[in-house]
CSV table of C-alpha atoms and ligand atoms in Angstrom, one decimal:
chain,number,residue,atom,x,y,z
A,204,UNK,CA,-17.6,-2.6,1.0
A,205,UNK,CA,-19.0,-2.9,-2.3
A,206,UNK,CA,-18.3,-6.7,-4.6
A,207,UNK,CA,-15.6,-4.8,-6.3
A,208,UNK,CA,-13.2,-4.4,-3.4
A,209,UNK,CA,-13.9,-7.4,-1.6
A,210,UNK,CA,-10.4,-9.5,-1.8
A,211,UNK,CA,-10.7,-12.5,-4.6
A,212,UNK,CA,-10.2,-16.2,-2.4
A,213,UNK,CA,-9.7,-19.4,-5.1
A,214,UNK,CA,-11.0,-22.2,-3.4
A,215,UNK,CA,-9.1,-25.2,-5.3
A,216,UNK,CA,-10.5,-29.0,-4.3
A,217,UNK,CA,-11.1,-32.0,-6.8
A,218,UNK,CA,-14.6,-32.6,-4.7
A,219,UNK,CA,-17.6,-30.5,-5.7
A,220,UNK,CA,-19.2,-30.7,-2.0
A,221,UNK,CA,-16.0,-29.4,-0.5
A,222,UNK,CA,-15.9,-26.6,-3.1
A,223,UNK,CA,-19.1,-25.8,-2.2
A,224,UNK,CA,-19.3,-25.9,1.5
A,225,UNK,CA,-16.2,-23.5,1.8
A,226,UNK,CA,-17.9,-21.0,-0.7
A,227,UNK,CA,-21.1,-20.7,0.9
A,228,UNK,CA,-18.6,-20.7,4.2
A,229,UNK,CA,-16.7,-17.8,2.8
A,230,UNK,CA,-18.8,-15.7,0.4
A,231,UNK,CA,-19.7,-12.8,3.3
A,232,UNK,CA,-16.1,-12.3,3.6
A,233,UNK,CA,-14.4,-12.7,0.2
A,234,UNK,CA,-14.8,-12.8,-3.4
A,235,UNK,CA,-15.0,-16.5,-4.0
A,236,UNK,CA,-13.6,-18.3,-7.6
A,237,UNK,CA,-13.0,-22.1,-7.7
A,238,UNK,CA,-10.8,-24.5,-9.2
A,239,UNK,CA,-11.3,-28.4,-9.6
A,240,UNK,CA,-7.8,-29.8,-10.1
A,241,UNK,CA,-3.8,-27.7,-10.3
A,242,UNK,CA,-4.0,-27.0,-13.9
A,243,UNK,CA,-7.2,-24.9,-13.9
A,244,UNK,CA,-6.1,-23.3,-10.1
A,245,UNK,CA,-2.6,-22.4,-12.1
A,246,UNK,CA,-4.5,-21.0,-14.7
A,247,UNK,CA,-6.7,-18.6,-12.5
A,248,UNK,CA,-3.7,-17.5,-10.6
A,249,UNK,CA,-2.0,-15.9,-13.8
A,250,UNK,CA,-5.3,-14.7,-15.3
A,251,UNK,CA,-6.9,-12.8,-12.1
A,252,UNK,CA,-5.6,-11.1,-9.0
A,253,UNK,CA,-5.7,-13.7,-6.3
A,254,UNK,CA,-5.3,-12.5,-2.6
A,255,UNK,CA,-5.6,-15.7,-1.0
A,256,UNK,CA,-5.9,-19.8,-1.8
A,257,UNK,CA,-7.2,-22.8,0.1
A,258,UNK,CA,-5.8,-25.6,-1.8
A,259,UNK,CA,-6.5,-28.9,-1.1
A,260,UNK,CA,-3.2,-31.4,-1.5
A,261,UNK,CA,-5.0,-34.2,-1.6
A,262,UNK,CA,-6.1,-34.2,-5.6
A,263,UNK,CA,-5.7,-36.7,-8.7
A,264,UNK,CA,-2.7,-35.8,-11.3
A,265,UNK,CA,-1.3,-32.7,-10.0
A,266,UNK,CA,-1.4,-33.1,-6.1
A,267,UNK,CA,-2.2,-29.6,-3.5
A,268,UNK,CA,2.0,-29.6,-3.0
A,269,UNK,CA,3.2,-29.3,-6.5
A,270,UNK,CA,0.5,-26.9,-6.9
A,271,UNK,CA,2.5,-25.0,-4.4
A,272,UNK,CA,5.8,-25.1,-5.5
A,273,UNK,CA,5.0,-23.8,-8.7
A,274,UNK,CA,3.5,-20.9,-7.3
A,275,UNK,CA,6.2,-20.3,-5.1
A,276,UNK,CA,8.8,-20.8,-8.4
A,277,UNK,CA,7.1,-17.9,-10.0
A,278,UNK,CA,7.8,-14.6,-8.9
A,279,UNK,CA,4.5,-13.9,-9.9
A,280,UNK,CA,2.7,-15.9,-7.5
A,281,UNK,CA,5.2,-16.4,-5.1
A,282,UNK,CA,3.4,-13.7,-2.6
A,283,UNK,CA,-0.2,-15.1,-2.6
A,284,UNK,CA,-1.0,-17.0,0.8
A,285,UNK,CA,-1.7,-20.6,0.3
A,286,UNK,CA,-3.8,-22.2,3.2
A,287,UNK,CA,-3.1,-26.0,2.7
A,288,UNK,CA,-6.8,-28.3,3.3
A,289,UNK,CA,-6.2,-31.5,3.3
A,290,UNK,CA,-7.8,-34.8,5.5
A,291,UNK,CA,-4.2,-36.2,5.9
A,292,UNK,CA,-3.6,-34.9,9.4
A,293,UNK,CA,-0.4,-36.3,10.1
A,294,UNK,CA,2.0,-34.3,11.2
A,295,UNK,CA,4.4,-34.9,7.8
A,296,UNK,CA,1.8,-33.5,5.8
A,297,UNK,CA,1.2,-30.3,7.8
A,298,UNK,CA,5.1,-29.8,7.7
A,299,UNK,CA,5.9,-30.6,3.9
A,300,UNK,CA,2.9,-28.2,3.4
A,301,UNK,CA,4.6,-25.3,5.7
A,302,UNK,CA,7.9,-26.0,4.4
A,303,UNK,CA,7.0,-25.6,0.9
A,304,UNK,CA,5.7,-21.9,2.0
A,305,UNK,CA,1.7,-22.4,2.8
A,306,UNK,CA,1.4,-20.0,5.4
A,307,UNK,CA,-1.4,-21.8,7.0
A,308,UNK,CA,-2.8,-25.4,7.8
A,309,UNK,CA,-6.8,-26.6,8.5
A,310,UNK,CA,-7.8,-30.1,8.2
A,311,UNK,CA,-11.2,-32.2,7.2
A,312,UNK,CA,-13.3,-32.1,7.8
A,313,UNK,CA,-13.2,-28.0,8.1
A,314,UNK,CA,-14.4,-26.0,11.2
A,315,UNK,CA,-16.6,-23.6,9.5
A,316,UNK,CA,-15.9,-21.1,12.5
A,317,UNK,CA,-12.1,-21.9,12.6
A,318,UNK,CA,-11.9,-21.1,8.7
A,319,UNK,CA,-13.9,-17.9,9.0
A,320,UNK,CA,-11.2,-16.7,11.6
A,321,UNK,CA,-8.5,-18.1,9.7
A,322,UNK,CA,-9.4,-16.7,6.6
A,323,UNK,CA,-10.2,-13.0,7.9
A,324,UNK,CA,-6.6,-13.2,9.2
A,325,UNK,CA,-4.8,-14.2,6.1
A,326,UNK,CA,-6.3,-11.8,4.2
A,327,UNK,CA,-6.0,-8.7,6.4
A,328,UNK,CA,-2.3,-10.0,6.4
A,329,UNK,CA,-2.6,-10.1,2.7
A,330,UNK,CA,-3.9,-6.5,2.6
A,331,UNK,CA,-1.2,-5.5,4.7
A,332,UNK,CA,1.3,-6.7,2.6
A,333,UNK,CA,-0.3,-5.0,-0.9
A,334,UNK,CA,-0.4,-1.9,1.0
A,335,UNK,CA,3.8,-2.4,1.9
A,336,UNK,CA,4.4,-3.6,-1.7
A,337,UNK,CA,2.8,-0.2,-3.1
A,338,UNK,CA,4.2,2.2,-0.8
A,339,UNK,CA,7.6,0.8,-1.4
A,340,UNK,CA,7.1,1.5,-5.0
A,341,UNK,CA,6.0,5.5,-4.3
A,342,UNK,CA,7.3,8.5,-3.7
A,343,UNK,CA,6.2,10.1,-0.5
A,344,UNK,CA,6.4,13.4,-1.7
A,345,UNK,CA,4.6,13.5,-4.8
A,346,UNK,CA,2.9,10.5,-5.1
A,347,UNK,CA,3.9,9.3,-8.3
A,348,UNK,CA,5.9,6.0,-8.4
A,349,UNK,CA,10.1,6.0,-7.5
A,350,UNK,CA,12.9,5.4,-8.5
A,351,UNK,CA,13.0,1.5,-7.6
A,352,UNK,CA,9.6,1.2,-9.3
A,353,UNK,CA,11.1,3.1,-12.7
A,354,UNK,CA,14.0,0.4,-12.2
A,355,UNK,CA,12.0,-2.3,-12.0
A,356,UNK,CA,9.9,-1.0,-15.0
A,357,UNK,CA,12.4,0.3,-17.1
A,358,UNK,CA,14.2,-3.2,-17.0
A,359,UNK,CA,11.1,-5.0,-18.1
A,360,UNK,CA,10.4,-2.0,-20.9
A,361,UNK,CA,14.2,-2.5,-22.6
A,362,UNK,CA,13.7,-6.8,-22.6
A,363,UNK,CA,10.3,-6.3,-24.0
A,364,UNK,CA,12.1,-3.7,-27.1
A,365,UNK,CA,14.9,-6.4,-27.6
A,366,UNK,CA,12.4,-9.4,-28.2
A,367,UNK,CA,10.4,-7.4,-30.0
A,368,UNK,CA,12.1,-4.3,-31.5
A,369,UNK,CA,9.2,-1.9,-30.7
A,370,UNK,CA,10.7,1.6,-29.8
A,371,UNK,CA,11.2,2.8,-26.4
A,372,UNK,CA,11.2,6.4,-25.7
A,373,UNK,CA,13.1,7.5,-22.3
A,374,UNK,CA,13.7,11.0,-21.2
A,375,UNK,CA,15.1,12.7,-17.9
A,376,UNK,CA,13.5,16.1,-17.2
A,377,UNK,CA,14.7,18.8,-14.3
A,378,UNK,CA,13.0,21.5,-13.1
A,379,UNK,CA,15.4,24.7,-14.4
A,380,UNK,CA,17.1,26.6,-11.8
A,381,UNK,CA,15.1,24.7,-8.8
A,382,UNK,CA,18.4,25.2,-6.1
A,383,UNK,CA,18.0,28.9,-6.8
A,384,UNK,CA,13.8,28.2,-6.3
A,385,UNK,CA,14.2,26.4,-2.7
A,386,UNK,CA,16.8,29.0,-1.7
A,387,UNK,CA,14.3,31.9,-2.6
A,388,UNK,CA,10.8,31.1,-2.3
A,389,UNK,CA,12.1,28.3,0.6
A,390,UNK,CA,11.5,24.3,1.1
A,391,UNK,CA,7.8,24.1,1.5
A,392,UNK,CA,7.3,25.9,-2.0
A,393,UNK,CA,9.9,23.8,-3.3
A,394,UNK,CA,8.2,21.1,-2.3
A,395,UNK,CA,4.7,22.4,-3.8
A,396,UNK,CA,6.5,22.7,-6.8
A,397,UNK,CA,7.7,19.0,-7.3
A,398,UNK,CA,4.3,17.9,-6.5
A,399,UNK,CA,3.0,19.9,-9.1
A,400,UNK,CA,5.4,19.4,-12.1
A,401,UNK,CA,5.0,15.7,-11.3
A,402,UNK,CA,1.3,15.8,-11.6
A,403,UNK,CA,1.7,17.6,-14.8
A,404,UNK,CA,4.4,15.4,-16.4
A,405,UNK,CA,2.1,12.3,-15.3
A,406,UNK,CA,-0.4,13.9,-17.7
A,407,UNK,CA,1.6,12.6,-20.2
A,408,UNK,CA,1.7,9.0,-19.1
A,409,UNK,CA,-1.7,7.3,-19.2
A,410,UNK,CA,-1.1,4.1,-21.0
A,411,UNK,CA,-0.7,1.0,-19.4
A,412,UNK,CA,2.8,0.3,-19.1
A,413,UNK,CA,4.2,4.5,-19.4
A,414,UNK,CA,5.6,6.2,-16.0
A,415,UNK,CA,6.2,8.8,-14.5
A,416,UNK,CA,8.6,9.0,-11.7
A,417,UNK,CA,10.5,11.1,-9.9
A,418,UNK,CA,14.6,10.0,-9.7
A,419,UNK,CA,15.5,12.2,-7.2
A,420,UNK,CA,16.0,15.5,-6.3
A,421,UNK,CA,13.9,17.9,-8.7
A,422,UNK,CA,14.6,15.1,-11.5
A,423,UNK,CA,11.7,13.1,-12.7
A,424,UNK,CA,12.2,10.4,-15.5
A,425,UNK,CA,9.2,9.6,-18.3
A,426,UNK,CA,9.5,6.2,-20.1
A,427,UNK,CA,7.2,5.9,-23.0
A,428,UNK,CA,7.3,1.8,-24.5
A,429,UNK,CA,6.5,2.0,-28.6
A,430,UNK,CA,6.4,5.4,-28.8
A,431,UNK,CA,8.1,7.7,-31.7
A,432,UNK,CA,6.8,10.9,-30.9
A,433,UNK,CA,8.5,11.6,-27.7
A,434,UNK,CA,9.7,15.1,-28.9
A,435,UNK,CA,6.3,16.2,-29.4
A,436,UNK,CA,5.4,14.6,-26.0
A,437,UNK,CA,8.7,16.7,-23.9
A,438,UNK,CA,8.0,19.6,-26.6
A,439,UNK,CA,4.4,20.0,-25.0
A,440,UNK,CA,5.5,18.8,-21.3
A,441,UNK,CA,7.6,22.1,-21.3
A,442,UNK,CA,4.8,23.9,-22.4
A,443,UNK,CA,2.6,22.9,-20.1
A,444,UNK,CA,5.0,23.2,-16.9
A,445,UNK,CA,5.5,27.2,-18.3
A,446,UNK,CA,1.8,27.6,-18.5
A,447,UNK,CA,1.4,26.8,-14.8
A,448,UNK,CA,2.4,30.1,-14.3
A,449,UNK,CA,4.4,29.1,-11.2
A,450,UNK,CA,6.4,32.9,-10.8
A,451,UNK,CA,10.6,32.1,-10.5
A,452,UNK,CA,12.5,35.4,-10.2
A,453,UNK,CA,15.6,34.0,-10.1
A,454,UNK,CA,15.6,32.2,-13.3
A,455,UNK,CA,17.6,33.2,-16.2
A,456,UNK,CA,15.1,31.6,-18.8
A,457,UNK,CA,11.5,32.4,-18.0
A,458,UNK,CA,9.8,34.9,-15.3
A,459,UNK,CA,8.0,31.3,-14.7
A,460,UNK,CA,9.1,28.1,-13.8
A,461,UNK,CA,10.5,25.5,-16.4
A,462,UNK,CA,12.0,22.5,-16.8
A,463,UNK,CA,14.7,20.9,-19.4
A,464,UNK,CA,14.1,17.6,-21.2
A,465,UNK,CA,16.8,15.2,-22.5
A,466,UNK,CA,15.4,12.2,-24.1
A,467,UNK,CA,15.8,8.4,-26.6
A,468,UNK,CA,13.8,6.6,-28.4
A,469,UNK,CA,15.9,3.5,-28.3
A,470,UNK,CA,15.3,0.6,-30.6
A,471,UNK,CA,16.5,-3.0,-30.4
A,472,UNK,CA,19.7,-2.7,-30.4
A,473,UNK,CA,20.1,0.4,-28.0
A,474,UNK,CA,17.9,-1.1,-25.8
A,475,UNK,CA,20.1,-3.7,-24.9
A,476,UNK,CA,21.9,-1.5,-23.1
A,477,UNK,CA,19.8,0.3,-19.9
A,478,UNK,CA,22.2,1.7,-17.9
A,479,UNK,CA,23.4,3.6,-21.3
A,480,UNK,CA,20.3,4.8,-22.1
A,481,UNK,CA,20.1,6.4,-19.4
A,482,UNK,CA,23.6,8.1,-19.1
A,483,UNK,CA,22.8,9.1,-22.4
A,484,UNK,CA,19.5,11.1,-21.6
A,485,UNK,CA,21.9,12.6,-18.9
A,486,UNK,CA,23.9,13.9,-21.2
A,487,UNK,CA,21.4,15.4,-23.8
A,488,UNK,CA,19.6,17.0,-20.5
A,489,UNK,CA,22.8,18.5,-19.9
A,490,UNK,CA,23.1,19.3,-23.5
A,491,UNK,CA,19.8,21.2,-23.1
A,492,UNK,CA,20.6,23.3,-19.9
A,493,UNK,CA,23.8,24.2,-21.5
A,494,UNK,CA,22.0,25.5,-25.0
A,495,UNK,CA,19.4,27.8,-22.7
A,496,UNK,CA,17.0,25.4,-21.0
A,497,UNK,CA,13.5,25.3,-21.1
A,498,UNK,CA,13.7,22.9,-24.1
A,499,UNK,CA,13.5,18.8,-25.1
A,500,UNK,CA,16.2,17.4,-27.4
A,501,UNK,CA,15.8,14.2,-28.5
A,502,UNK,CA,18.3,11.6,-30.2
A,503,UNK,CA,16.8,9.4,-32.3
A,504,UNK,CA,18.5,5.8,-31.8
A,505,UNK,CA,16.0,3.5,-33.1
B,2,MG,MG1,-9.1,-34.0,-2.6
């Protein structure tokens, strides 16, 4: 496993030789970054992408557990495993630690063995849950993200367009005539078909925070944050799905397969509104199958 895939571990203790000692401990099995007090451990947490954290709770100013409970307040960090280190080996400690969501416990002085086997653990447990947390968000057929993810993203897309008034363009596409497709050509080229209009349409969303995904059925939605030109965008989408020369007899429109595009660019005041943005790219869709298909319209309500 190459340095770049090795899980990232932040080792967070006021003492230098404890820092230390656990990174040379560790630094076979993780990526290692350390902290010396809660501010700067809080700090790491929101700039990088931490898998796991040893924090010690014994530390001047902003103790191990208040560390911990503001990671578990934000639903940013509330995920990461925390393994609590600490030399108060009470039992109190250990629970107030658990209770406030560390997932595991090792006293001082550390067994270097014990912490090995400790951390290996956490972070295949860690991986595990990654792995859940991105296959929750796909769709199994064509690979491209869901409908949940699209919710989740779409709902953070509109906010960010209120506070800041940037346009956000939002279309629903459909493959034309796609009942008439399965019932001819049968499920498994159906199926071919969604997985290759969805890796065409995800052609058109390769900036950070576009998507692709598909809705359900043979309906795929695009989202597009501060962009105007999303008529350009469907115009060539449709273009490009034609040109895949995927052969439909029993379509009206085209000897080849095509899809319809209904789309928004929303502004700040639309945007307010999610759930009627999207009835309202419903209806243009329909507005396009019902004027020939194989087309975008767009409405303009920035
Ligand atoms: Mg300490």
């Amino acid at each position: 496993m190459s340095a770049m895939n090795l899980p990232t571990v932040l080792i967070v203790d006021d003492e230098r030789i404890n820092r230390t000692a656990l990174a040379e401990l560790l630094k076979d099995e993780c990526r290692v970054v350390l902290a010396k007090d809660g501010v700067s451990a809080l700090q790491r947490v929101a700039e990088e992408r931490i898998s796991l954290i040893l924090l010690d709770a014994s530390m001047p100013d902003m103790d191990g557990y208040e560390v911990l409970r503001r990671l578990k307040s934000n639903e940013k960090t509330v995920n990461i495993g925390v393994i609590f280190v600490t030399g108060q080996i009470e039992e109190a400690h250990e629970e107030r630690g658990l209770l406030l969501g560390a997932v595991d416990y090792i006293a001082k002085p550390v067994r270097p063995l014990l912490v090995k086997a400790r951390v290996r653990n956490h972070l295949e447990l860690a991986r595990q849950r990654e792995e859940l947390e991105r296959l929750s968000m796909q769709d199994a057929l064509t690979g491209i993200s869901n409908r949940r993810a699209f919710n989740q993203a779409f709902m953070r897309a509109c906010g960010n367009t209120v506070r800041t008034g940037t346009p956000l363009g939002l279309a629903m596409i459909d493959v034309d005539y796609f009942k008439r497709f399965n019932d001819f050509y049968g499920h498994g080229a159906g199926d071919d078909v969604l997985r290759r209009v969805a890796q065409t349409l995800g052609k058109a969303a390769q900036r950070p925070y576009d998507m692709i995904a598909r809705y359900g059925g043979e309906e795929f939605v695009l989202m597009l944050p501060s962009s105007i030109a999303l008529q350009t965008v469907l115009d060539r989408l449709c273009e490009a799905v034609q040109a895949l020369g995927i052969p439909h007899e029993q379509s009206e429109v085209s000897p080849m397969l095509t899809i319809s595009c209904g789309g928004v660019v929303a502004g700040y005041d639309s945007a307010k509104r999610p759930e009627w943005l999207l009835e309202r790219c419903d209806e243009i869709l329909y507005q396009a199958k019902n004027t020939g298909r194989n087309r975008a319209i767009v409405h303009d309500l920035n």
